[in-house]
Amino acid sequence: MVGNVGREPELRRLSDGATVCNFNLAVNETSRDKKGAVTSSPTWFRVTVWGERAVICARSLKKEAPFTLPEDSNQNSGKTKLASDALVWK
Protein backbone atom coordinates (compact mmCIF):
# COMPACT_ATOMS: atom_id res chain seq x y z
CA MET A 1 0.00 0.00 0.00
CA VAL A 2 1.47 3.33 -1.09
CA GLY A 3 0.16 6.75 -0.07
CA ASN A 4 0.89 10.06 1.61
CA VAL A 5 0.72 10.87 5.31
CA GLY A 6 -2.32 13.08 5.94
CA ARG A 7 -1.39 14.54 9.34
CA GLU A 8 1.58 14.61 11.69
CA PRO A 9 2.06 11.19 13.34
CA GLU A 10 1.09 11.01 17.01
CA LEU A 11 3.33 8.86 19.25
CA ARG A 12 1.96 7.61 22.58
CA ARG A 13 3.01 5.25 25.37
CA LEU A 14 0.24 3.19 26.85
CA SER A 15 -0.10 2.32 30.54
CA ASP A 16 1.27 -1.18 29.86
CA GLY A 17 4.43 0.34 28.31
CA ALA A 18 3.52 -0.37 24.69
CA THR A 19 4.41 2.29 22.11
CA VAL A 20 1.88 3.23 19.44
CA CYS A 21 1.91 5.73 16.57
CA ASN A 22 -1.23 6.90 14.74
CA PHE A 23 -1.59 8.84 11.48
CA ASN A 24 -3.84 9.09 8.43
CA LEU A 25 -2.79 7.76 5.03
CA ALA A 26 -4.24 8.93 1.71
CA VAL A 27 -4.04 6.32 -1.06
CA ASN A 28 -4.90 7.66 -4.51
CA GLU A 29 -7.10 5.53 -6.73
CA THR A 30 -7.05 6.30 -10.43
CA SER A 31 -9.91 5.49 -12.77
CA ARG A 32 -11.49 6.66 -16.00
CA ASP A 33 -14.83 8.42 -16.19
CA LYS A 34 -17.49 7.75 -18.86
CA LYS A 35 -15.73 10.11 -21.28
CA GLY A 36 -12.39 8.35 -20.82
CA ALA A 37 -10.76 11.09 -18.77
CA VAL A 38 -8.46 9.94 -15.99
CA THR A 39 -9.65 10.87 -12.51
CA SER A 40 -7.93 10.42 -9.18
CA SER A 41 -9.47 10.40 -5.72
CA PRO A 42 -7.96 9.52 -2.34
CA THR A 43 -9.11 6.77 -0.02
CA TRP A 44 -8.23 7.56 3.58
CA PHE A 45 -6.98 5.01 6.11
CA ARG A 46 -6.29 5.37 9.83
CA VAL A 47 -2.90 3.75 10.44
CA THR A 48 -1.75 2.36 13.79
CA VAL A 49 1.86 1.23 14.15
CA TRP A 50 3.15 -0.59 17.24
CA GLY A 51 6.49 -1.07 18.99
CA GLU A 52 9.85 0.05 17.58
CA ARG A 53 8.25 0.69 14.18
CA ALA A 54 5.98 3.23 15.89
CA VAL A 55 9.00 5.17 17.18
CA ILE A 56 10.64 5.10 13.73
CA CYS A 57 7.45 6.30 12.02
CA ALA A 58 6.96 9.13 14.52
CA ARG A 59 10.55 10.34 14.05
CA SER A 60 10.75 10.06 10.27
CA LEU A 61 7.26 10.78 8.90
CA LYS A 62 5.80 14.24 8.41
CA LYS A 63 2.52 15.46 6.95
CA GLU A 64 2.37 14.85 3.16
CA ALA A 65 5.39 12.50 3.27
CA PRO A 66 5.18 9.39 1.09
CA PHE A 67 4.64 6.15 3.00
CA THR A 68 4.88 2.59 1.69
CA LEU A 69 3.75 -0.38 3.72
CA PRO A 70 6.32 -3.13 3.06
CA GLU A 71 5.03 -5.86 0.79
CA ASP A 72 5.74 -8.69 3.26
CA SER A 73 3.45 -7.02 5.79
CA ASN A 74 0.45 -7.50 3.48
CA GLN A 75 0.68 -11.29 3.55
CA ASN A 76 -1.04 -13.49 6.12
CA SER A 77 1.77 -13.04 8.63
CA GLY A 78 -0.46 -11.49 11.27
CA LYS A 79 1.57 -8.27 11.12
CA THR A 80 -0.96 -6.20 9.21
CA LYS A 81 -4.70 -6.16 9.61
CA LEU A 82 -7.11 -4.15 7.51
CA ALA A 83 -10.40 -3.48 9.26
CA SER A 84 -12.74 -1.21 7.28
CA ASP A 85 -10.68 2.00 7.24
CA ALA A 86 -8.08 1.09 9.87
CA LEU A 87 -4.66 -0.37 9.09
CA VAL A 88 -2.69 -1.89 11.96
CA TRP A 89 1.02 -2.65 11.55
CA LYS A 90 2.70 -4.62 14.33
mmCIF file of C-alpha atoms in Angstrom:
data_model
loop_
_atom_site.group_PDB
_atom_site.id
_atom_site.type_symbol
_atom_site.label_atom_id
_atom_site.label_comp_id
_atom_site.label_asym_id
_atom_site.label_seq_id
_atom_site.Cartn_x
_atom_site.Cartn_y
_atom_site.Cartn_z
ATOM 1 C CA MET A 1 0.000 0.000 0.000
ATOM 2 C CA VAL A 2 1.472 3.330 -1.089
ATOM 3 C CA GLY A 3 0.162 6.749 -0.066
ATOM 4 C CA ASN A 4 0.888 10.060 1.611
ATOM 5 C CA VAL A 5 0.715 10.872 5.314
ATOM 6 C CA GLY A 6 -2.320 13.080 5.936
ATOM 7 C CA ARG A 7 -1.388 14.540 9.337
ATOM 8 C CA GLU A 8 1.581 14.614 11.688
ATOM 9 C CA PRO A 9 2.064 11.193 13.337
ATOM 10 C CA GLU A 10 1.095 11.006 17.008
ATOM 11 C CA LEU A 11 3.326 8.858 19.247
ATOM 12 C CA ARG A 12 1.958 7.608 22.583
ATOM 13 C CA ARG A 13 3.014 5.250 25.366
ATOM 14 C CA LEU A 14 0.240 3.194 26.849
ATOM 15 C CA SER A 15 -0.096 2.316 30.537
ATOM 16 C CA ASP A 16 1.271 -1.182 29.856
ATOM 17 C CA GLY A 17 4.428 0.343 28.306
ATOM 18 C CA ALA A 18 3.519 -0.371 24.687
ATOM 19 C CA THR A 19 4.408 2.289 22.113
ATOM 20 C CA VAL A 20 1.880 3.226 19.435
ATOM 21 C CA CYS A 21 1.913 5.732 16.570
ATOM 22 C CA ASN A 22 -1.232 6.905 14.736
ATOM 23 C CA PHE A 23 -1.588 8.837 11.481
ATOM 24 C CA ASN A 24 -3.841 9.088 8.435
ATOM 25 C CA LEU A 25 -2.792 7.763 5.027
ATOM 26 C CA ALA A 26 -4.243 8.928 1.708
ATOM 27 C CA VAL A 27 -4.039 6.321 -1.060
ATOM 28 C CA ASN A 28 -4.898 7.658 -4.515
ATOM 29 C CA GLU A 29 -7.101 5.532 -6.726
ATOM 30 C CA THR A 30 -7.048 6.298 -10.426
ATOM 31 C CA SER A 31 -9.911 5.487 -12.766
ATOM 32 C CA ARG A 32 -11.493 6.656 -16.005
ATOM 33 C CA ASP A 33 -14.835 8.416 -16.191
ATOM 34 C CA LYS A 34 -17.493 7.749 -18.858
ATOM 35 C CA LYS A 35 -15.729 10.112 -21.284
ATOM 36 C CA GLY A 36 -12.389 8.351 -20.817
ATOM 37 C CA ALA A 37 -10.758 11.091 -18.766
ATOM 38 C CA VAL A 38 -8.465 9.937 -15.988
ATOM 39 C CA THR A 39 -9.650 10.871 -12.507
ATOM 40 C CA SER A 40 -7.931 10.419 -9.177
ATOM 41 C CA SER A 41 -9.469 10.405 -5.720
ATOM 42 C CA PRO A 42 -7.960 9.519 -2.340
ATOM 43 C CA THR A 43 -9.108 6.767 -0.021
ATOM 44 C CA TRP A 44 -8.225 7.563 3.582
ATOM 45 C CA PHE A 45 -6.980 5.010 6.114
ATOM 46 C CA ARG A 46 -6.289 5.366 9.828
ATOM 47 C CA VAL A 47 -2.899 3.750 10.437
ATOM 48 C CA THR A 48 -1.753 2.355 13.794
ATOM 49 C CA VAL A 49 1.864 1.230 14.149
ATOM 50 C CA TRP A 50 3.150 -0.587 17.242
ATOM 51 C CA GLY A 51 6.495 -1.072 18.987
ATOM 52 C CA GLU A 52 9.846 0.046 17.582
ATOM 53 C CA ARG A 53 8.253 0.685 14.181
ATOM 54 C CA ALA A 54 5.985 3.227 15.892
ATOM 55 C CA VAL A 55 8.997 5.170 17.178
ATOM 56 C CA ILE A 56 10.645 5.102 13.732
ATOM 57 C CA CYS A 57 7.450 6.304 12.018
ATOM 58 C CA ALA A 58 6.956 9.130 14.520
ATOM 59 C CA ARG A 59 10.546 10.340 14.049
ATOM 60 C CA SER A 60 10.747 10.062 10.272
ATOM 61 C CA LEU A 61 7.259 10.782 8.903
ATOM 62 C CA LYS A 62 5.803 14.237 8.408
ATOM 63 C CA LYS A 63 2.517 15.456 6.953
ATOM 64 C CA GLU A 64 2.375 14.846 3.161
ATOM 65 C CA ALA A 65 5.394 12.502 3.273
ATOM 66 C CA PRO A 66 5.183 9.390 1.089
ATOM 67 C CA PHE A 67 4.637 6.148 3.002
ATOM 68 C CA THR A 68 4.878 2.592 1.694
ATOM 69 C CA LEU A 69 3.746 -0.377 3.723
ATOM 70 C CA PRO A 70 6.321 -3.132 3.060
ATOM 71 C CA GLU A 71 5.032 -5.858 0.786
ATOM 72 C CA ASP A 72 5.735 -8.690 3.255
ATOM 73 C CA SER A 73 3.447 -7.023 5.794
ATOM 74 C CA ASN A 74 0.454 -7.505 3.484
ATOM 75 C CA GLN A 75 0.682 -11.288 3.550
ATOM 76 C CA ASN A 76 -1.042 -13.486 6.119
ATOM 77 C CA SER A 77 1.768 -13.038 8.629
ATOM 78 C CA GLY A 78 -0.457 -11.486 11.271
ATOM 79 C CA LYS A 79 1.571 -8.270 11.125
ATOM 80 C CA THR A 80 -0.958 -6.197 9.213
ATOM 81 C CA LYS A 81 -4.705 -6.163 9.612
ATOM 82 C CA LEU A 82 -7.113 -4.149 7.510
ATOM 83 C CA ALA A 83 -10.404 -3.484 9.260
ATOM 84 C CA SER A 84 -12.738 -1.209 7.281
ATOM 85 C CA ASP A 85 -10.676 1.997 7.241
ATOM 86 C CA ALA A 86 -8.081 1.094 9.875
ATOM 87 C CA LEU A 87 -4.663 -0.368 9.095
ATOM 88 C CA VAL A 88 -2.692 -1.890 11.957
ATOM 89 C CA TRP A 89 1.015 -2.648 11.551
ATOM 90 C CA LYS A 90 2.699 -4.621 14.327
#
